[in-house]
Amino acid sequence: MERTELVEEIVRRVTARLHELEGAEQADPSESKQGLLILTQAHGTACHSVLESEAVRRKWRVDCALQREYDVELADYDAVLLGDLSCGALDRIASGVGDCAFTRLAVQAILAGKKVYILAEGVELYRYRESAPAVYYKMLQQKLDFLQASGAVLCTQTDVGQLLTEKQPAAKLQVPPAEASNAKEKTLAKRVLTERDLIDAEKQGVACIRVGAGCIITALAKDLAAGRGITIIKGQD
């Protein structure tokens, strides 16, 4: 009887250990996913649509910095999505000033070479497109252009899911060196700037494209410009 009980106890322990190992193996795939940090100043439906997207979660391990009270390690993430961007935060991030948890994480993400996405619907500047003085609007727009030239990708809520789920290159984003300020420029008088315009410009060795203030830049054009190190600067019509 004692021998039988001993055998049963050994079987129970071995079975329990096997269950533990199986659980560890099942956890490994999620640990191997790329990390995406959603960074916002306030909760909104736009960022939650990404947070709850099954397609995005199949590829990314998604966390919301605000839900974690910004208590996150940036090294644990491969990409950052700025779900909202106030004019004040835009100014500070473009100036490299991390004076709060939100701006600090955004600045660190750019400096660390993380892939940074900016949700267009959350950019406060765009709310004043019709009312702001042209020169003042242009000043803030140039700061947003500067972030894009630094590698950030401006995208809409519709585009961001596709950008996050399409195959991404393993290599880090290549950003043009700071000393390349004398790169070849080209001015395009177009109402809409597309990825085809970017491809043609790149073939000509153009590193900076200037367009009018009213020019519409497609999401694919912005993404291509960020990936190829081409600066797009909006002027004043």
PDB file of C-alpha atoms in Angstrom:
ATOM      1  CA  MET A   1       0.000   0.000   0.000  1.00  0.00           C
ATOM      2  CA  GLU A   2       2.787   2.409   0.896  1.00  0.00           C
ATOM      3  CA  ARG A   3       4.602   1.557  -2.331  1.00  0.00           C
ATOM      4  CA  THR A   4       1.470   2.311  -4.362  1.00  0.00           C
ATOM      5  CA  GLU A   5       1.034   5.659  -2.637  1.00  0.00           C
ATOM      6  CA  LEU A   6       4.689   6.505  -3.326  1.00  0.00           C
ATOM      7  CA  VAL A   7       4.313   5.728  -7.027  1.00  0.00           C
ATOM      8  CA  GLU A   8       1.136   7.811  -7.214  1.00  0.00           C
ATOM      9  CA  GLU A   9       2.885  10.747  -5.545  1.00  0.00           C
ATOM     10  CA  ILE A  10       5.778  10.544  -8.015  1.00  0.00           C
ATOM     11  CA  VAL A  11       3.353  10.445 -10.953  1.00  0.00           C
ATOM     12  CA  ARG A  12       1.470  13.445  -9.539  1.00  0.00           C
ATOM     13  CA  ARG A  13       4.650  15.497  -9.197  1.00  0.00           C
ATOM     14  CA  VAL A  14       5.908  14.571 -12.662  1.00  0.00           C
ATOM     15  CA  THR A  15       2.525  15.453 -14.187  1.00  0.00           C
ATOM     16  CA  ALA A  16       2.479  18.806 -12.392  1.00  0.00           C
ATOM     17  CA  ARG A  17       5.987  19.564 -13.615  1.00  0.00           C
ATOM     18  CA  LEU A  18       5.036  18.709 -17.197  1.00  0.00           C
ATOM     19  CA  HIS A  19       2.084  21.108 -16.973  1.00  0.00           C
ATOM     20  CA  GLU A  20       4.433  23.844 -15.752  1.00  0.00           C
ATOM     21  CA  LEU A  21       6.799  23.250 -18.677  1.00  0.00           C
ATOM     22  CA  GLU A  22       3.907  23.277 -21.148  1.00  0.00           C
ATOM     23  CA  GLY A  23       2.729  26.576 -19.721  1.00  0.00           C
ATOM     24  CA  ALA A  24       6.211  28.050 -20.098  1.00  0.00           C
ATOM     25  CA  GLU A  25       6.395  26.889 -23.720  1.00  0.00           C
ATOM     26  CA  GLN A  26       3.032  28.491 -24.470  1.00  0.00           C
ATOM     27  CA  ALA A  27       4.225  31.771 -22.967  1.00  0.00           C
ATOM     28  CA  ASP A  28       7.348  31.931 -25.104  1.00  0.00           C
ATOM     29  CA  PRO A  29       5.639  33.014 -28.394  1.00  0.00           C
ATOM     30  CA  SER A  30       4.183  36.158 -26.813  1.00  0.00           C
ATOM     31  CA  GLU A  31       7.549  37.003 -25.311  1.00  0.00           C
ATOM     32  CA  SER A  32       9.105  36.822 -28.779  1.00  0.00           C
ATOM     33  CA  LYS A  33       6.653  39.366 -30.216  1.00  0.00           C
ATOM     34  CA  GLN A  34       7.760  42.909 -30.868  1.00  0.00           C
ATOM     35  CA  GLY A  35       6.716  45.390 -28.213  1.00  0.00           C
ATOM     36  CA  LEU A  36       4.445  48.337 -29.056  1.00  0.00           C
ATOM     37  CA  LEU A  37       3.928  51.106 -26.500  1.00  0.00           C
ATOM     38  CA  ILE A  38       0.898  53.351 -26.934  1.00  0.00           C
ATOM     39  CA  LEU A  39       1.859  56.723 -25.508  1.00  0.00           C
ATOM     40  CA  THR A  40      -0.891  59.261 -24.812  1.00  0.00           C
ATOM     41  CA  GLN A  41      -1.608  62.184 -22.522  1.00  0.00           C
ATOM     42  CA  ALA A  42      -5.283  61.216 -22.202  1.00  0.00           C
ATOM     43  CA  HIS A  43      -7.322  58.128 -23.019  1.00  0.00           C
ATOM     44  CA  GLY A  44      -9.104  58.209 -26.364  1.00  0.00           C
ATOM     45  CA  THR A  45     -10.987  55.908 -28.716  1.00  0.00           C
ATOM     46  CA  ALA A  46      -8.348  56.190 -31.449  1.00  0.00           C
ATOM     47  CA  CYS A  47      -5.548  54.633 -29.421  1.00  0.00           C
ATOM     48  CA  HIS A  48      -7.915  52.054 -27.911  1.00  0.00           C
ATOM     49  CA  SER A  49      -8.807  50.776 -31.380  1.00  0.00           C
ATOM     50  CA  VAL A  50      -5.136  49.856 -31.812  1.00  0.00           C
ATOM     51  CA  LEU A  51      -4.890  48.470 -28.288  1.00  0.00           C
ATOM     52  CA  GLU A  52      -7.853  46.165 -28.903  1.00  0.00           C
ATOM     53  CA  SER A  53      -7.032  45.184 -32.510  1.00  0.00           C
ATOM     54  CA  GLU A  54      -6.642  41.414 -32.857  1.00  0.00           C
ATOM     55  CA  ALA A  55      -4.583  41.816 -36.039  1.00  0.00           C
ATOM     56  CA  VAL A  56      -2.121  44.106 -34.260  1.00  0.00           C
ATOM     57  CA  ARG A  57      -1.965  41.880 -31.180  1.00  0.00           C
ATOM     58  CA  ARG A  58      -1.104  38.846 -33.288  1.00  0.00           C
ATOM     59  CA  LYS A  59       2.147  40.562 -34.219  1.00  0.00           C
ATOM     60  CA  TRP A  60       2.748  42.973 -31.350  1.00  0.00           C
ATOM     61  CA  ARG A  61       2.782  42.837 -27.574  1.00  0.00           C
ATOM     62  CA  VAL A  62       0.775  46.006 -26.932  1.00  0.00           C
ATOM     63  CA  ASP A  63       0.850  48.097 -23.752  1.00  0.00           C
ATOM     64  CA  CYS A  64      -0.722  51.438 -22.858  1.00  0.00           C
ATOM     65  CA  ALA A  65       1.695  53.713 -20.998  1.00  0.00           C
ATOM     66  CA  LEU A  66      -1.128  55.715 -19.423  1.00  0.00           C
ATOM     67  CA  GLN A  67      -2.744  52.586 -17.990  1.00  0.00           C
ATOM     68  CA  ARG A  68       0.626  51.764 -16.420  1.00  0.00           C
ATOM     69  CA  GLU A  69       0.975  55.340 -15.142  1.00  0.00           C
ATOM     70  CA  TYR A  70       4.022  55.687 -17.437  1.00  0.00           C
ATOM     71  CA  ASP A  71       5.914  53.142 -15.296  1.00  0.00           C
ATOM     72  CA  VAL A  72       7.455  51.384 -18.299  1.00  0.00           C
ATOM     73  CA  GLU A  73      10.925  50.500 -19.554  1.00  0.00           C
ATOM     74  CA  LEU A  74      11.403  51.823 -23.076  1.00  0.00           C
ATOM     75  CA  ALA A  75      13.985  49.111 -23.741  1.00  0.00           C
ATOM     76  CA  ASP A  76      11.138  46.556 -23.651  1.00  0.00           C
ATOM     77  CA  TYR A  77       9.522  48.064 -26.762  1.00  0.00           C
ATOM     78  CA  ASP A  78      10.423  48.246 -30.444  1.00  0.00           C
ATOM     79  CA  ALA A  79       7.921  50.914 -31.473  1.00  0.00           C
ATOM     80  CA  VAL A  80       5.956  53.760 -29.922  1.00  0.00           C
ATOM     81  CA  LEU A  81       2.600  55.146 -31.079  1.00  0.00           C
ATOM     82  CA  LEU A  82       1.826  58.722 -30.043  1.00  0.00           C
ATOM     83  CA  GLY A  83      -1.960  58.623 -29.795  1.00  0.00           C
ATOM     84  CA  ASP A  84      -2.263  62.343 -29.125  1.00  0.00           C
ATOM     85  CA  LEU A  85       0.067  65.306 -29.476  1.00  0.00           C
ATOM     86  CA  SER A  86      -0.779  68.717 -28.047  1.00  0.00           C
ATOM     87  CA  CYS A  87       0.895  71.827 -29.433  1.00  0.00           C
ATOM     88  CA  GLY A  88       2.849  72.188 -26.200  1.00  0.00           C
ATOM     89  CA  ALA A  89       4.071  68.595 -26.303  1.00  0.00           C
ATOM     90  CA  LEU A  90       4.966  68.971 -29.994  1.00  0.00           C
ATOM     91  CA  ASP A  91       7.110  72.004 -29.201  1.00  0.00           C
ATOM     92  CA  ARG A  92       8.905  70.309 -26.307  1.00  0.00           C
ATOM     93  CA  ILE A  93       9.507  66.989 -28.058  1.00  0.00           C
ATOM     94  CA  ALA A  94      10.881  68.725 -31.165  1.00  0.00           C
ATOM     95  CA  SER A  95      13.203  70.684 -28.862  1.00  0.00           C
ATOM     96  CA  GLY A  96      14.349  67.525 -27.068  1.00  0.00           C
ATOM     97  CA  VAL A  97      12.758  68.603 -23.778  1.00  0.00           C
ATOM     98  CA  GLY A  98      11.329  65.791 -21.649  1.00  0.00           C
ATOM     99  CA  ASP A  99       9.682  67.758 -18.855  1.00  0.00           C
ATOM    100  CA  CYS A 100       7.012  65.163 -18.035  1.00  0.00           C
ATOM    101  CA  ALA A 101       6.595  61.396 -18.358  1.00  0.00           C
ATOM    102  CA  PHE A 102       4.878  61.700 -21.753  1.00  0.00           C
ATOM    103  CA  THR A 103       7.457  63.964 -23.422  1.00  0.00           C
ATOM    104  CA  ARG A 104      10.357  62.176 -21.722  1.00  0.00           C
ATOM    105  CA  LEU A 105       9.352  58.796 -23.161  1.00  0.00           C
ATOM    106  CA  ALA A 106       8.727  60.325 -26.603  1.00  0.00           C
ATOM    107  CA  VAL A 107      12.128  62.043 -26.670  1.00  0.00           C
ATOM    108  CA  GLN A 108      13.876  58.888 -25.453  1.00  0.00           C
ATOM    109  CA  ALA A 109      12.129  56.799 -28.118  1.00  0.00           C
ATOM    110  CA  ILE A 110      13.407  59.070 -30.887  1.00  0.00           C
ATOM    111  CA  LEU A 111      16.923  59.199 -29.454  1.00  0.00           C
ATOM    112  CA  ALA A 112      16.970  55.406 -29.062  1.00  0.00           C
ATOM    113  CA  GLY A 113      16.056  54.904 -32.727  1.00  0.00           C
ATOM    114  CA  LYS A 114      12.669  53.343 -31.990  1.00  0.00           C
ATOM    115  CA  LYS A 115      10.027  53.327 -34.706  1.00  0.00           C
ATOM    116  CA  VAL A 116       7.730  56.204 -33.759  1.00  0.00           C
ATOM    117  CA  TYR A 117       4.217  56.608 -35.180  1.00  0.00           C
ATOM    118  CA  ILE A 118       2.136  59.773 -34.702  1.00  0.00           C
ATOM    119  CA  LEU A 119      -1.636  59.463 -35.035  1.00  0.00           C
ATOM    120  CA  ALA A 120      -2.814  62.371 -37.194  1.00  0.00           C
ATOM    121  CA  GLU A 121      -6.235  62.489 -35.515  1.00  0.00           C
ATOM    122  CA  GLY A 122      -4.494  63.245 -32.225  1.00  0.00           C
ATOM    123  CA  VAL A 123      -2.373  66.163 -33.491  1.00  0.00           C
ATOM    124  CA  GLU A 124      -3.850  69.284 -31.861  1.00  0.00           C
ATOM    125  CA  LEU A 125      -2.270  71.611 -34.430  1.00  0.00           C
ATOM    126  CA  TYR A 126      -4.583  70.353 -37.172  1.00  0.00           C
ATOM    127  CA  ARG A 127      -7.629  71.659 -35.292  1.00  0.00           C
ATOM    128  CA  TYR A 128      -6.446  75.202 -35.966  1.00  0.00           C
ATOM    129  CA  ARG A 129      -5.738  74.785 -39.671  1.00  0.00           C
ATOM    130  CA  GLU A 130      -8.395  77.346 -40.621  1.00  0.00           C
ATOM    131  CA  SER A 131      -8.160  79.753 -37.682  1.00  0.00           C
ATOM    132  CA  ALA A 132      -4.458  80.096 -36.798  1.00  0.00           C
ATOM    133  CA  PRO A 133      -2.344  82.898 -38.329  1.00  0.00           C
ATOM    134  CA  ALA A 134      -0.413  81.423 -41.256  1.00  0.00           C
ATOM    135  CA  VAL A 135       3.018  82.306 -39.884  1.00  0.00           C
ATOM    136  CA  TYR A 136       2.214  80.827 -36.451  1.00  0.00           C
ATOM    137  CA  TYR A 137       0.755  77.663 -37.961  1.00  0.00           C
ATOM    138  CA  LYS A 138       3.807  77.322 -40.187  1.00  0.00           C
ATOM    139  CA  MET A 139       6.133  77.551 -37.183  1.00  0.00           C
ATOM    140  CA  LEU A 140       4.411  74.633 -35.429  1.00  0.00           C
ATOM    141  CA  GLN A 141       4.061  72.682 -38.688  1.00  0.00           C
ATOM    142  CA  GLN A 142       7.828  72.901 -39.141  1.00  0.00           C
ATOM    143  CA  LYS A 143       8.277  71.274 -35.737  1.00  0.00           C
ATOM    144  CA  LEU A 144       6.052  68.410 -36.848  1.00  0.00           C
ATOM    145  CA  ASP A 145       8.006  68.213 -40.117  1.00  0.00           C
ATOM    146  CA  PHE A 146      11.182  68.078 -38.034  1.00  0.00           C
ATOM    147  CA  LEU A 147       9.905  65.040 -36.118  1.00  0.00           C
ATOM    148  CA  GLN A 148       9.072  63.318 -39.410  1.00  0.00           C
ATOM    149  CA  ALA A 149      12.533  64.145 -40.755  1.00  0.00           C
ATOM    150  CA  SER A 150      13.884  62.518 -37.595  1.00  0.00           C
ATOM    151  CA  GLY A 151      12.123  59.273 -38.488  1.00  0.00           C
ATOM    152  CA  ALA A 152       8.621  59.620 -37.029  1.00  0.00           C
ATOM    153  CA  VAL A 153       5.764  58.419 -39.253  1.00  0.00           C
ATOM    154  CA  LEU A 154       2.578  60.494 -39.366  1.00  0.00           C
ATOM    155  CA  CYS A 155      -0.387  58.242 -40.111  1.00  0.00           C
ATOM    156  CA  THR A 156      -4.159  58.175 -39.842  1.00  0.00           C
ATOM    157  CA  GLN A 157      -6.195  55.836 -37.669  1.00  0.00           C
ATOM    158  CA  THR A 158      -7.120  53.945 -40.839  1.00  0.00           C
ATOM    159  CA  ASP A 159      -3.506  53.521 -41.958  1.00  0.00           C
ATOM    160  CA  VAL A 160      -1.858  52.682 -38.641  1.00  0.00           C
ATOM    161  CA  GLY A 161      -3.247  49.137 -38.469  1.00  0.00           C
ATOM    162  CA  GLN A 162      -1.824  48.332 -41.900  1.00  0.00           C
ATOM    163  CA  LEU A 163       1.530  49.901 -41.061  1.00  0.00           C
ATOM    164  CA  LEU A 164       1.790  47.879 -37.849  1.00  0.00           C
ATOM    165  CA  THR A 165       0.754  44.541 -39.339  1.00  0.00           C
ATOM    166  CA  GLU A 166       2.724  44.613 -42.584  1.00  0.00           C
ATOM    167  CA  LYS A 167       6.147  43.007 -42.563  1.00  0.00           C
ATOM    168  CA  GLN A 168       8.716  45.329 -41.021  1.00  0.00           C
ATOM    169  CA  PRO A 169      12.461  45.181 -41.771  1.00  0.00           C
ATOM    170  CA  ALA A 170      14.636  43.898 -38.935  1.00  0.00           C
ATOM    171  CA  ALA A 171      17.155  46.705 -39.317  1.00  0.00           C
ATOM    172  CA  LYS A 172      16.676  49.949 -37.434  1.00  0.00           C
ATOM    173  CA  LEU A 173      15.324  52.956 -39.239  1.00  0.00           C
ATOM    174  CA  GLN A 174      18.061  54.843 -41.035  1.00  0.00           C
ATOM    175  CA  VAL A 175      17.938  58.559 -40.256  1.00  0.00           C
ATOM    176  CA  PRO A 176      19.906  61.073 -42.362  1.00  0.00           C
ATOM    177  CA  PRO A 177      22.953  62.492 -40.551  1.00  0.00           C
ATOM    178  CA  ALA A 178      22.647  65.931 -39.008  1.00  0.00           C
ATOM    179  CA  GLU A 179      25.432  67.371 -41.155  1.00  0.00           C
ATOM    180  CA  ALA A 180      23.517  66.676 -44.373  1.00  0.00           C
ATOM    181  CA  SER A 181      21.874  70.095 -44.326  1.00  0.00           C
ATOM    182  CA  ASN A 182      23.326  70.960 -47.755  1.00  0.00           C
ATOM    183  CA  ALA A 183      21.582  68.021 -49.425  1.00  0.00           C
ATOM    184  CA  LYS A 184      19.950  68.505 -52.826  1.00  0.00           C
ATOM    185  CA  GLU A 185      16.516  70.133 -52.623  1.00  0.00           C
ATOM    186  CA  LYS A 186      13.571  70.155 -54.996  1.00  0.00           C
ATOM    187  CA  THR A 187      10.419  72.280 -54.983  1.00  0.00           C
ATOM    188  CA  LEU A 188       7.203  70.660 -56.223  1.00  0.00           C
ATOM    189  CA  ALA A 189       4.079  72.694 -56.995  1.00  0.00           C
ATOM    190  CA  LYS A 190       1.591  69.898 -56.398  1.00  0.00           C
ATOM    191  CA  ARG A 191      -1.743  69.665 -54.647  1.00  0.00           C
ATOM    192  CA  VAL A 192      -1.078  66.062 -53.589  1.00  0.00           C
ATOM    193  CA  LEU A 193       2.339  64.549 -52.883  1.00  0.00           C
ATOM    194  CA  THR A 194       2.408  60.774 -53.392  1.00  0.00           C
ATOM    195  CA  GLU A 195       4.917  57.983 -52.866  1.00  0.00           C
ATOM    196  CA  ARG A 196       5.620  58.043 -56.627  1.00  0.00           C
ATOM    197  CA  ASP A 197       6.886  61.622 -56.272  1.00  0.00           C
ATOM    198  CA  LEU A 198       9.185  60.461 -53.475  1.00  0.00           C
ATOM    199  CA  ILE A 199      10.540  57.587 -55.563  1.00  0.00           C
ATOM    200  CA  ASP A 200      11.242  59.902 -58.521  1.00  0.00           C
ATOM    201  CA  ALA A 201      12.941  62.431 -56.243  1.00  0.00           C
ATOM    202  CA  GLU A 202      15.121  59.763 -54.670  1.00  0.00           C
ATOM    203  CA  LYS A 203      16.296  58.622 -58.116  1.00  0.00           C
ATOM    204  CA  GLN A 204      17.418  62.209 -58.724  1.00  0.00           C
ATOM    205  CA  GLY A 205      19.376  62.273 -55.475  1.00  0.00           C
ATOM    206  CA  VAL A 206      16.945  64.666 -53.795  1.00  0.00           C
ATOM    207  CA  ALA A 207      17.033  64.619 -49.986  1.00  0.00           C
ATOM    208  CA  CYS A 208      14.661  67.518 -49.307  1.00  0.00           C
ATOM    209  CA  ILE A 209      11.331  68.285 -50.996  1.00  0.00           C
ATOM    210  CA  ARG A 210       9.553  71.607 -50.539  1.00  0.00           C
ATOM    211  CA  VAL A 211       5.818  71.839 -51.178  1.00  0.00           C
ATOM    212  CA  GLY A 212       3.142  74.475 -50.672  1.00  0.00           C
ATOM    213  CA  ALA A 213       1.324  74.882 -47.362  1.00  0.00           C
ATOM    214  CA  GLY A 214      -1.885  73.531 -48.890  1.00  0.00           C
ATOM    215  CA  CYS A 215      -0.286  70.405 -50.351  1.00  0.00           C
ATOM    216  CA  ILE A 216      -1.763  67.121 -49.109  1.00  0.00           C
ATOM    217  CA  ILE A 217       0.888  64.508 -48.316  1.00  0.00           C
ATOM    218  CA  THR A 218      -0.357  60.924 -48.453  1.00  0.00           C
ATOM    219  CA  ALA A 219       0.380  58.555 -45.580  1.00  0.00           C
ATOM    220  CA  LEU A 220       2.426  56.261 -47.838  1.00  0.00           C
ATOM    221  CA  ALA A 221       4.482  59.230 -49.029  1.00  0.00           C
ATOM    222  CA  LYS A 222       5.213  60.242 -45.439  1.00  0.00           C
ATOM    223  CA  ASP A 223       6.162  56.693 -44.481  1.00  0.00           C
ATOM    224  CA  LEU A 224       8.433  56.348 -47.506  1.00  0.00           C
ATOM    225  CA  ALA A 225      10.064  59.715 -46.796  1.00  0.00           C
ATOM    226  CA  ALA A 226      10.769  58.700 -43.204  1.00  0.00           C
ATOM    227  CA  GLY A 227      12.220  55.351 -44.248  1.00  0.00           C
ATOM    228  CA  ARG A 228      14.404  56.815 -47.011  1.00  0.00           C
ATOM    229  CA  GLY A 229      15.608  59.844 -45.052  1.00  0.00           C
ATOM    230  CA  ILE A 230      13.875  62.406 -47.293  1.00  0.00           C
ATOM    231  CA  THR A 231      12.751  65.627 -45.632  1.00  0.00           C
ATOM    232  CA  ILE A 232       9.424  67.166 -46.666  1.00  0.00           C
ATOM    233  CA  ILE A 233       9.022  70.850 -45.835  1.00  0.00           C
ATOM    234  CA  LYS A 234       5.765  72.705 -46.253  1.00  0.00           C
ATOM    235  CA  GLY A 235       6.065  76.327 -47.273  1.00  0.00           C
ATOM    236  CA  GLN A 236       3.593  79.180 -47.316  1.00  0.00           C
ATOM    237  CA  ASP A 237       1.281  79.523 -50.313  1.00  0.00           C
TER     238      ASP A 237
END
